[in-house]
XYZ file of C-alpha atoms in Angstrom:
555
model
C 0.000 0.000 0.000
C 1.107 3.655 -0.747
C 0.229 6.089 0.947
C 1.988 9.462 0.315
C 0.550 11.807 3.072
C 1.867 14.850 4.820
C 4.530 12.551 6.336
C 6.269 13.309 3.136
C 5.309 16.413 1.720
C 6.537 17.907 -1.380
C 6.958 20.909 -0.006
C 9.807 20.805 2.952
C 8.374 23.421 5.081
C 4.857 21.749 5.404
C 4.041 19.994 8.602
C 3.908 16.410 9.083
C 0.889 14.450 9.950
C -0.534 14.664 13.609
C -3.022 12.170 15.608
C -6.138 14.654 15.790
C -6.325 13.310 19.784
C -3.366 15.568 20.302
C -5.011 18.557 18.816
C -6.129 20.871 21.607
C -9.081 22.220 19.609
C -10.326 18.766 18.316
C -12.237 15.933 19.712
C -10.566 13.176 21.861
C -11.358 9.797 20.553
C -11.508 8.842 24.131
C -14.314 11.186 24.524
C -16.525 8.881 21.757
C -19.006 7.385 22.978
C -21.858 4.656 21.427
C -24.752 6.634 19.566
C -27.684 7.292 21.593
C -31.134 6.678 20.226
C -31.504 9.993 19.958
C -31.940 10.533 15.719
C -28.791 12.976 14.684
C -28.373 14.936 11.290
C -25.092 12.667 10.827
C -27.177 9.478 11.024
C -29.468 10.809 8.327
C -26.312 11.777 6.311
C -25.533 7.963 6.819
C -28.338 6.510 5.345
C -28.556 8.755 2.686
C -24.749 7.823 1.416
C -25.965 4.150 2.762
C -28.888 3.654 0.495
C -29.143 3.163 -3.506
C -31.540 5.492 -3.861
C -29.451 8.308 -2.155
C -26.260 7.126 -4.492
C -28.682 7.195 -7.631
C -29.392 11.111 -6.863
C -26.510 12.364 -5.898
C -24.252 11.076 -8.667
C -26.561 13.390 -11.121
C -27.941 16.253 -8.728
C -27.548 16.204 -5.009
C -30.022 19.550 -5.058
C -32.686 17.181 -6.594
C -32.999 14.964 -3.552
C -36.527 15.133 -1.949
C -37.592 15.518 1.353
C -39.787 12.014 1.008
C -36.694 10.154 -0.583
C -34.423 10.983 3.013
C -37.888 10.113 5.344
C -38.078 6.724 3.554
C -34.203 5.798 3.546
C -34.510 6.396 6.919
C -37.281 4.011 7.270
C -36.033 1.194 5.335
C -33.036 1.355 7.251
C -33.892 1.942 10.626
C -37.283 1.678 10.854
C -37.318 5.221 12.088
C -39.548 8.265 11.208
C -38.234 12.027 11.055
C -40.274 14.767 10.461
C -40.493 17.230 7.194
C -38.357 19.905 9.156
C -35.766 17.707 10.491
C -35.350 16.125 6.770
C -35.324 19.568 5.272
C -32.154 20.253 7.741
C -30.769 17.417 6.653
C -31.247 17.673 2.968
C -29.474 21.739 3.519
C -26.164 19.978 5.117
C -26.411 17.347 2.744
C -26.286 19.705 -0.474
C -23.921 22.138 1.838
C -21.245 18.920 1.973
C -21.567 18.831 -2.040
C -21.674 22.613 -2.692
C -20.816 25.133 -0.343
C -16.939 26.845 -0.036
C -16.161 26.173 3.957
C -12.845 25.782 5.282
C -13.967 22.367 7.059
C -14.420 20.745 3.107
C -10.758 21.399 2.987
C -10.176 20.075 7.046
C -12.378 16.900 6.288
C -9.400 16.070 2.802
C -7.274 14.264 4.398
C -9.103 12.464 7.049
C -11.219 10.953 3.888
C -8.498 10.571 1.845
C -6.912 8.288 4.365
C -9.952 6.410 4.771
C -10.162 5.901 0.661
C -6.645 4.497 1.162
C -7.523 2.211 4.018
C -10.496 0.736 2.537
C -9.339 0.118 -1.091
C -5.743 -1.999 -1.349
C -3.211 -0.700 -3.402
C -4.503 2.920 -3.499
C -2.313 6.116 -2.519
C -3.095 9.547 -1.888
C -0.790 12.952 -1.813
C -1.543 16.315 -0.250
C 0.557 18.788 -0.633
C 0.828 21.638 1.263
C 1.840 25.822 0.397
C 5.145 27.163 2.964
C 3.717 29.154 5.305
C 5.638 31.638 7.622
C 3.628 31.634 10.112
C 4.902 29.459 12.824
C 2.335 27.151 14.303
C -0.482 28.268 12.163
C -2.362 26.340 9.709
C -0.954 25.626 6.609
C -2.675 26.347 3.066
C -3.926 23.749 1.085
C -1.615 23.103 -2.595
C -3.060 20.302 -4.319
C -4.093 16.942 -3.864
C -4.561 13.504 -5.883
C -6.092 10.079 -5.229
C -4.832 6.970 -6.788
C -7.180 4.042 -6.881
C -5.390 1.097 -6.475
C -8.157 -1.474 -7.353
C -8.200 0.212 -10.744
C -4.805 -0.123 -11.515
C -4.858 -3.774 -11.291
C -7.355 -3.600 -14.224
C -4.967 -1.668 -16.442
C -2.989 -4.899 -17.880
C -6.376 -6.345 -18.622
C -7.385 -3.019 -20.376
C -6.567 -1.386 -23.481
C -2.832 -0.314 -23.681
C -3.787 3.108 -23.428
C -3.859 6.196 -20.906
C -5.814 9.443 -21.282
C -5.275 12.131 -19.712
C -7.332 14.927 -19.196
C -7.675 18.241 -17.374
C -11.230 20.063 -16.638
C -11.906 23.798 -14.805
C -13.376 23.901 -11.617
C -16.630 25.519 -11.906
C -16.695 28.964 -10.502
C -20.084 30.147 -10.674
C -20.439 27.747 -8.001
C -17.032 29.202 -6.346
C -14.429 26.543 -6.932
C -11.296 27.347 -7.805
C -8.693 24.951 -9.216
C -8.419 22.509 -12.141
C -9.354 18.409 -12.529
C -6.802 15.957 -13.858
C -7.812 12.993 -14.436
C -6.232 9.701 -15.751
C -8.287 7.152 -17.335
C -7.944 3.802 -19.873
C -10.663 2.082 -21.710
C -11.840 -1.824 -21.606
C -12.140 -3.523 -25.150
C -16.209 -2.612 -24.911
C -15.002 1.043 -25.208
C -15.789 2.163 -21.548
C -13.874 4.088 -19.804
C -11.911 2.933 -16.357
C -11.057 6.107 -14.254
C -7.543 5.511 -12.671
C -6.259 8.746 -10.890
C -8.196 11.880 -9.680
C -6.201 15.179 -8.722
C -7.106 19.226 -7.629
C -4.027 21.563 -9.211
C -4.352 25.482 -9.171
C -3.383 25.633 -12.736
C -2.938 23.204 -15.634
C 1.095 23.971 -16.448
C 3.389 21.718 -16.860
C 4.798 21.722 -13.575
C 1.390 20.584 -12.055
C 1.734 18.150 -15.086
C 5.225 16.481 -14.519
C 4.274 16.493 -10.570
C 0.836 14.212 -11.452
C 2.716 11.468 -14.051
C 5.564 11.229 -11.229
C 3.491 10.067 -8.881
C 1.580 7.580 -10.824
C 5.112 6.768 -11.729
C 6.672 6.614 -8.346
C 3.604 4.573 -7.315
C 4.248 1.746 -10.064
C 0.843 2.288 -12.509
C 1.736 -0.526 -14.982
C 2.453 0.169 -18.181
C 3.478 -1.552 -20.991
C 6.144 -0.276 -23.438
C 3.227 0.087 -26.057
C 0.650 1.698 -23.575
C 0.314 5.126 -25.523
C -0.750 8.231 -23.849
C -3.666 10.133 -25.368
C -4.178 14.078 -24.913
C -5.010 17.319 -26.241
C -1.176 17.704 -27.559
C -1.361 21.105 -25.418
C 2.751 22.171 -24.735
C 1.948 22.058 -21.140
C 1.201 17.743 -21.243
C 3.668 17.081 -24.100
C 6.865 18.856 -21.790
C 5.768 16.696 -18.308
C 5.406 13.882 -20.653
C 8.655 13.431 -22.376
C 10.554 14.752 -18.568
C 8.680 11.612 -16.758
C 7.784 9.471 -19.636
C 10.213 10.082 -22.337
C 9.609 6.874 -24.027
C 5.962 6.010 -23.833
C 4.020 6.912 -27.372
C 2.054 9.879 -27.010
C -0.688 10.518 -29.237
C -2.811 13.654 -30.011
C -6.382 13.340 -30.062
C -7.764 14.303 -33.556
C -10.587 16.820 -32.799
C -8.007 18.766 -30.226
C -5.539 18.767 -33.142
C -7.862 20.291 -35.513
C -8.278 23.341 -32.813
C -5.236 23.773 -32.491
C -3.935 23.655 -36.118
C -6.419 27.174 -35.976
C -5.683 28.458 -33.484
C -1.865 28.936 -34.713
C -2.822 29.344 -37.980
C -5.075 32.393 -36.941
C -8.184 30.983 -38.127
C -11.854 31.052 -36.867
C -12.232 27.649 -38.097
C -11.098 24.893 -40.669
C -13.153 24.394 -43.754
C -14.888 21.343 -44.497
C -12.354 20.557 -47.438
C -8.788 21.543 -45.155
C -11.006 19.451 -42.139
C -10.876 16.635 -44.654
C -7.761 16.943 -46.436
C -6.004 17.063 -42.043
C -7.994 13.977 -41.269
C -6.922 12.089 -44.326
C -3.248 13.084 -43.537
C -3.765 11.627 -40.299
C -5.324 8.475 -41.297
C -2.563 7.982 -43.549
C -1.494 4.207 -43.836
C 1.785 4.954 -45.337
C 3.863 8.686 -46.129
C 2.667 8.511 -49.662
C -0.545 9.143 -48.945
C -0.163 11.554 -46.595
C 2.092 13.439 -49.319
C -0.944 13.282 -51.603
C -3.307 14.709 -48.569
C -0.533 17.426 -47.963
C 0.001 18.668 -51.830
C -3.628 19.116 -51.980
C -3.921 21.250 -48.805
C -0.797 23.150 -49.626
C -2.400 24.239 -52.496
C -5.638 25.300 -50.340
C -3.812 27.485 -47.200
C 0.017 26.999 -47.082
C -0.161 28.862 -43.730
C -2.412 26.013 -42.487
C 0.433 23.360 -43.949
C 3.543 25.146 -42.429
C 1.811 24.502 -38.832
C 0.931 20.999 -39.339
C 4.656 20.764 -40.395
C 5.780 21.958 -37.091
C 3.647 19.223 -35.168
C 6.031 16.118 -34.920
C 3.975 13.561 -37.526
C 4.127 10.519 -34.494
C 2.021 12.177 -32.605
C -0.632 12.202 -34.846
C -0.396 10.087 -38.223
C -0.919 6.831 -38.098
C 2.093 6.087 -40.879
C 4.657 7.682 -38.418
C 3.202 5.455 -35.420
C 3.512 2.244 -37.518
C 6.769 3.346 -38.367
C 7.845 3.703 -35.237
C 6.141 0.169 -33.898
C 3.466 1.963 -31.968
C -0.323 0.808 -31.445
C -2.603 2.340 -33.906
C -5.593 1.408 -31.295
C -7.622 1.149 -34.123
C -9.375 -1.673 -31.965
C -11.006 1.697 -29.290
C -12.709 4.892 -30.196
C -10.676 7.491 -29.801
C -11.577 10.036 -31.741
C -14.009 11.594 -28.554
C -11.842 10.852 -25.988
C -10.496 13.992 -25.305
C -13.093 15.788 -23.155
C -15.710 12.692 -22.328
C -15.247 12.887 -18.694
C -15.840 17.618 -19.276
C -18.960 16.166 -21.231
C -19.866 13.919 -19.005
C -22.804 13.944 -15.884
C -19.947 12.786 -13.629
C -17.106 15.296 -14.884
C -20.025 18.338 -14.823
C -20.832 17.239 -11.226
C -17.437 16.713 -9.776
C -16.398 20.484 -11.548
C -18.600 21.949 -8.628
C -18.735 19.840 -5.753
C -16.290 20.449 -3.186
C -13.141 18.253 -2.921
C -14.271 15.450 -0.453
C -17.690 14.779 -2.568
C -15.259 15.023 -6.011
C -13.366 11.706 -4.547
C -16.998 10.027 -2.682
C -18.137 10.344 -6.423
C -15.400 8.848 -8.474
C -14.580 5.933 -6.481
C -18.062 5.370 -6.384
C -18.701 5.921 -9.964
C -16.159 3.511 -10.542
C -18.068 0.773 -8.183
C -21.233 1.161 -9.902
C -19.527 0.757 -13.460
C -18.113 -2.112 -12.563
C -21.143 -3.953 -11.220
C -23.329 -2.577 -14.565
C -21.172 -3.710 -16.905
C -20.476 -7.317 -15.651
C -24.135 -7.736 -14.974
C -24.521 -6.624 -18.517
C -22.614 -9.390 -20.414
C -23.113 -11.942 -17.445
C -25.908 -13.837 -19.279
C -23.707 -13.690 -22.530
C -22.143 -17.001 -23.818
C -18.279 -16.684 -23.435
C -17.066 -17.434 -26.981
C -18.996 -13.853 -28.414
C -17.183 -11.007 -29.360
C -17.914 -7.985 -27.265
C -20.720 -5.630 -28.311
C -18.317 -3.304 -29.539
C -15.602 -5.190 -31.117
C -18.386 -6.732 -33.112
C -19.467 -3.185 -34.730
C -16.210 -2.992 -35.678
C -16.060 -6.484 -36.893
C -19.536 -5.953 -39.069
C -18.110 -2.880 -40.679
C -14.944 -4.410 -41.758
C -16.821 -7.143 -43.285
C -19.033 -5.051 -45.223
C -15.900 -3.013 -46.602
C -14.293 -6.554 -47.400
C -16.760 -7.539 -50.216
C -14.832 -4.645 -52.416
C -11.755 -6.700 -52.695
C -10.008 -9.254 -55.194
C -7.668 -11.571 -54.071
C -4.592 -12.770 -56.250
C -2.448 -15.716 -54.309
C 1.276 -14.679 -54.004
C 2.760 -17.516 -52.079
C 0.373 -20.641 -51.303
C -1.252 -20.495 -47.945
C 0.702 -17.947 -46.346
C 0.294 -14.009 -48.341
C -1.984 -12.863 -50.792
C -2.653 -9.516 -52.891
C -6.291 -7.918 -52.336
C -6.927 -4.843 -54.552
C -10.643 -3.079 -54.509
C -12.493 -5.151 -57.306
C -13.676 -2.110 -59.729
C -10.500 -0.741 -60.110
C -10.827 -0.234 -64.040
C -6.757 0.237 -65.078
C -5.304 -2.897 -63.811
C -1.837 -1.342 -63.849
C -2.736 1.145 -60.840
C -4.605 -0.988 -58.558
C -4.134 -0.072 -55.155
C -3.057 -3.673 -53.820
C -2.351 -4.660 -50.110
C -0.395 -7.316 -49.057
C -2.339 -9.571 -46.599
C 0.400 -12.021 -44.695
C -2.269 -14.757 -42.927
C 0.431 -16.550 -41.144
C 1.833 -13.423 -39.139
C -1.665 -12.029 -39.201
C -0.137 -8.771 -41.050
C -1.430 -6.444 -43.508
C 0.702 -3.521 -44.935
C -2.820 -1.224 -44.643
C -1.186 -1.287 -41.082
C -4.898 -2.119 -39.916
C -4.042 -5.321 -38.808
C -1.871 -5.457 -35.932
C -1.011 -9.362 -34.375
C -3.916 -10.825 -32.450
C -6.441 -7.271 -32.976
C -9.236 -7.603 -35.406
C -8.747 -8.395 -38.611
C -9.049 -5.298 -41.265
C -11.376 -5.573 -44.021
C -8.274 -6.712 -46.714
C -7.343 -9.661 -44.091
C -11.042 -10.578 -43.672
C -11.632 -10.638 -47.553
C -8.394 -13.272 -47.773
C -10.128 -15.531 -45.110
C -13.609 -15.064 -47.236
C -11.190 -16.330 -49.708
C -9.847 -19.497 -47.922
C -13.047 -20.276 -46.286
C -11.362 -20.058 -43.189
C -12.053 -19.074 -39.597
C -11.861 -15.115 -38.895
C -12.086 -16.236 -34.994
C -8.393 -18.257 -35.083
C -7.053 -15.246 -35.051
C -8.613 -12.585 -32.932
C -7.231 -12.409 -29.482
C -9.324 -13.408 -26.265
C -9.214 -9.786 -24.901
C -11.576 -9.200 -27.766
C -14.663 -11.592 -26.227
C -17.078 -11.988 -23.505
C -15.365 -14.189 -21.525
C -11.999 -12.100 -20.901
C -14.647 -9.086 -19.892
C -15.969 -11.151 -17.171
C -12.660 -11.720 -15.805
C -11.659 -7.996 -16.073
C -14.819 -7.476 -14.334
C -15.100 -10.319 -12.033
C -11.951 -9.322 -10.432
C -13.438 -5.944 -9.288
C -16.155 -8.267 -7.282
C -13.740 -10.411 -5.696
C -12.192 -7.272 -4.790
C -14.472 -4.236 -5.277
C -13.263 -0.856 -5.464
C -15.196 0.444 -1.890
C -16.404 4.263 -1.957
C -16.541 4.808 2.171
C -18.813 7.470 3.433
C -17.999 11.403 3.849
C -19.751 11.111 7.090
C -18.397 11.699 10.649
C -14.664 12.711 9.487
C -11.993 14.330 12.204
C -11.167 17.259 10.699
C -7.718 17.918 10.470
C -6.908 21.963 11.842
C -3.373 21.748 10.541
C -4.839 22.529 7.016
C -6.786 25.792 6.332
C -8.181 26.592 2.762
C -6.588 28.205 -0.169
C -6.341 31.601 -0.568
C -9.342 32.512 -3.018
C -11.159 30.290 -1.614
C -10.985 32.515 1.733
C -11.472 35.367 -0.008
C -14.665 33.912 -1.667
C -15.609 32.920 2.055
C -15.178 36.536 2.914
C -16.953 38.432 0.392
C -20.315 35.834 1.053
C -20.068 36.614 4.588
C -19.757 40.263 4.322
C -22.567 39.959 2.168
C -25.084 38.157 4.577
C -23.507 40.771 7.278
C -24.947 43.507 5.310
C -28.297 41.924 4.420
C -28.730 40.999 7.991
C -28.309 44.819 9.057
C -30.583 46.421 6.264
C -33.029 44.232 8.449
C -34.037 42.778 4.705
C -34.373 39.804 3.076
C -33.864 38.292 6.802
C -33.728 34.351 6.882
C -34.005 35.044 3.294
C -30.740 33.760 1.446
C -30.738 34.564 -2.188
C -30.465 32.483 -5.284
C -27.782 29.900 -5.338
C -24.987 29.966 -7.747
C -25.492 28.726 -11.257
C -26.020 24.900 -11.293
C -23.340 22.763 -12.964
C -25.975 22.210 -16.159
C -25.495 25.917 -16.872
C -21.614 25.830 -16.516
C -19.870 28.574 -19.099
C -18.633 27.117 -22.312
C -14.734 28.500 -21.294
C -11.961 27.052 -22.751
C -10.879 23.967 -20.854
C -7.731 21.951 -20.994
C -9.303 18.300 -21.782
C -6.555 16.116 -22.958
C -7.733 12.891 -23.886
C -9.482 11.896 -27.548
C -7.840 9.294 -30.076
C -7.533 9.063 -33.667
C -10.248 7.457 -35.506
């Protein structure tokens, strides 16, 4: 188990960790003593993070939990009754956990954090603290990240593949800060969050100091697991300083934004949008040379920046040339952004930092059970839903191709069938023993591309021989399986120590102060009394600013 804590803090002047007991101002665990029958707020809060129903609304809306919902939770699990007022206090600390900018969301971190680590093997956590010369005050919170160890023993199961991704903290609803998150993708597409981490800004320092601990804490990788983000400067320098030999690949739709914004355009046309995704499906430099003459004759200013942009990072030629994955076997043209897009990412961008880790870990709990229970009933020898809609269109594209035998049994020729000069047919070179084609499609033991499948059509042979078991059912139950045997456990924000050697950052005082002096002046106008106005904007209505997603693939 790793678990980085205050005991070694980044920064050298922060303060190491201390029991709470010894904490003048906090409670003595000596002092505990068993619950009395006496109904609390904090045993509501239980059942609420206890109960399905509770988990089902708060991982779209906390706000939209009902009065009723928290009476009958209560009921179900301990045959109690509460009354409307005393479940309407409950439901106001309840959203006020999620929502509201206290200092005690930031006292509560680490006490949760540590019980995250505790209750889920493998896991680590990191909070790092700001110097602060004030001797014997509280420190001010840096940043923080949660590893999920139960997660990371999926990732040699999973695709070979790591996206990264950054999102803005929502501050209509006064957060402050940036998301990075690190995910990968099972062979049915879905994605597996493994790391979750509040920076103050997205540069590459915050960067370098997020991949070194996932380094330092031994994620496994593979040397072909391939990195996936936006292809911002800020990723690509903390990338090659901690992971200088992993592939790295842009996503497509973040390259095409950034191809105009340095070539000082609004927006590509549909003919240069075409012309940059043909060069970066390109199978082999020839074709990309084509792709390029043609858009050099369209905007030359357009080529010279897509010049500048190393070509492994983002055509598929220069990754087969280098031996990289081509992941043509997951989506990954919408990676980048997903979790931004998402009802989870929109959540966690305004809940406070305690709810932000309740949610993912249990996000990742409740994946895990749907998707197993999903494919439970399926027979084990099927390819996965996904894999097959690849499969299908492959074999729809394969009934354009002729096949001329080059060396018995072992490599063929297919060429598209209504080529009408036979002297420039386009062929491809299908190799069925190594399970090769130079389309650069067909990569050992992924799915056959459509030239491949049209040889076996050919030979009356097989196509299943030679598609690996991480393509069906029955390796997706084990992925799955695994996280039963050893489920990934999301332990309740209720009833945390807090920890008064940790005080909140900076604007998030500020914000603090301004609502405070702002209730202070309502209060003595004598209006609007017991009246609190309108709160913030909800996350549905969060402003379309620029955000620093990283993580889409190349289709």
């Amino acid at each position: 188990m790793h678990n980085h804590s205050l005991n070694h803090p980044l920064y050298p002047s922060a303060p190491a960790a201390t029991d709470a007991s010894n904490d003048e101002d906090g409670p003595k665990p000596a002092e505990k003593v068993a619950r009395n029958t006496t109904l609390s707020i904090e045993l509501v809060l239980a059942s609420i993070f206890d109960s399905e129903t509770g988990q089902d609304v708060m991982s779209k809306d906390p706000e939209e939990m009902r009065l009723k919902y928290i009476q009958s939770m209560l009921y179900q699990q301990y045959g109690a009754t509460i009354s409307t007022s005393m479940a309407s206090r409950a439901k106001k600390k309840f959203v006020d956990m999620f929502y509201e900018p206290s200092i005690s969301s930031y006292q509560l971190l680490r006490p949760y954090l540590e019980k995250c680590v505790a209750t889920n093997p493998g896991s680590f956590y990191i909070i790092d603290h700001i110097p602060n010369a004030t001797s014997g005050g509280a420190f001010e919170y840096g940043r923080c990240l949660l590893g999920v160890g139960p997660a990371f023993r999926m990732l040699p199961d999973a695709a070979p593949l790591i996206v990264l991704e950054a999102a803005p903290m929502n501050s209509d609803m006064n957060k402050v800060g940036h998301l990075l998150v690190a995910s990968t993708r099972d062979y049915n597409n879905d994605p597996i969050y493994l790391a979750l981490a509040h920076v103050p800004a997205t540069d590459d320092v915050n960067w370098a100091w997020f991949l070194q601990h996932l380094k330092d804490n031994s994620v496994p990788l593979s040397k072909h697991t391939t990195f996936l983000t936006d292809g911002s400067m800020a990723i690509s320098q903390a990338l090659l300083q901690v992971f200088p030999y992993q592939p790295h690949r842009y996503a497509i739709l973040q390259l095409l934004q950034m191809v105009c914004q340095m070539s000082g355009q609004a927006r590509l046309t549909p003919e240069e949008e075409h012309l940059v995704l043909q060069m970066a499906n390109s199978i082999n430099m020839d074709r990309y040379m084509e792709s390029f003459s043609m858009l050099w004759s369209l905007n030359k200013d357009l080529c010279r920046c897509l010049e500048g942009i190393p070509k492994e990072h983002w055509v598929v030629a220069a990754m087969i040339e280098r031996g990289w994955p081509t992941h043509r076997d997951i989506s990954l043209r919408h990676c980048v952004g997903d979790f931004v897009k998402s009802t989870l990412g929109s959540l966690l961008c305004s809940c406070n930092l305690v709810p932000c880790f309740y949610l993912v870990l249990l996000s990742l709990q409740r994946a895990a059970v749907s998707r197993f229970n999903a494919i439970a009933l399926h027979s084990d020898m099927i390819l996965l839903p996904y894999q097959q809609t690849v499969l299908n269109q492959r074999l729809s594209e394969s009934a354009r191709f002729e096949i001329v035998e080059c060396r018995p049994q072992e490599v063929y020729f297919a060429h598209v069938a209504t080529t009408s000069n036979a002297h420039h047919k386009a062929y491809k070179i299908v190799n069925v023993r190594d399970n090769t084609c130079t389309c650069g499609d067909w990569q050992q033991f992924h799915l056959p591309c459509a030239h491949g499948l049209a040889v076996f059509a050919a030979l009356n042979r097989n196509v299943w021989e030679c598609i690996h078991d991480q393509y069906f059912v029955r390796k997706h139950k084990m992925l799955y399986s695994f996280s039963r045997s050893a489920p990934i456990v999301p332990p309740s924000p209720v009833d945390l120590t807090p920890d008064h050697t940790m005080s909140a950052p900076a604007a998030v005082l500020e914000i603090i102060r301004h609502r405070e002096a702002a209730q202070a002046s309502i209060a003595s106008d004598g209006t609007g009394k017991n009246k609190p106005g309108p709160r913030p904007k909800k996350r549905k209505e969060v402003s379309s600013a620029p955000h620093t997603a990283v993580v889409g693939l190349v289709v």
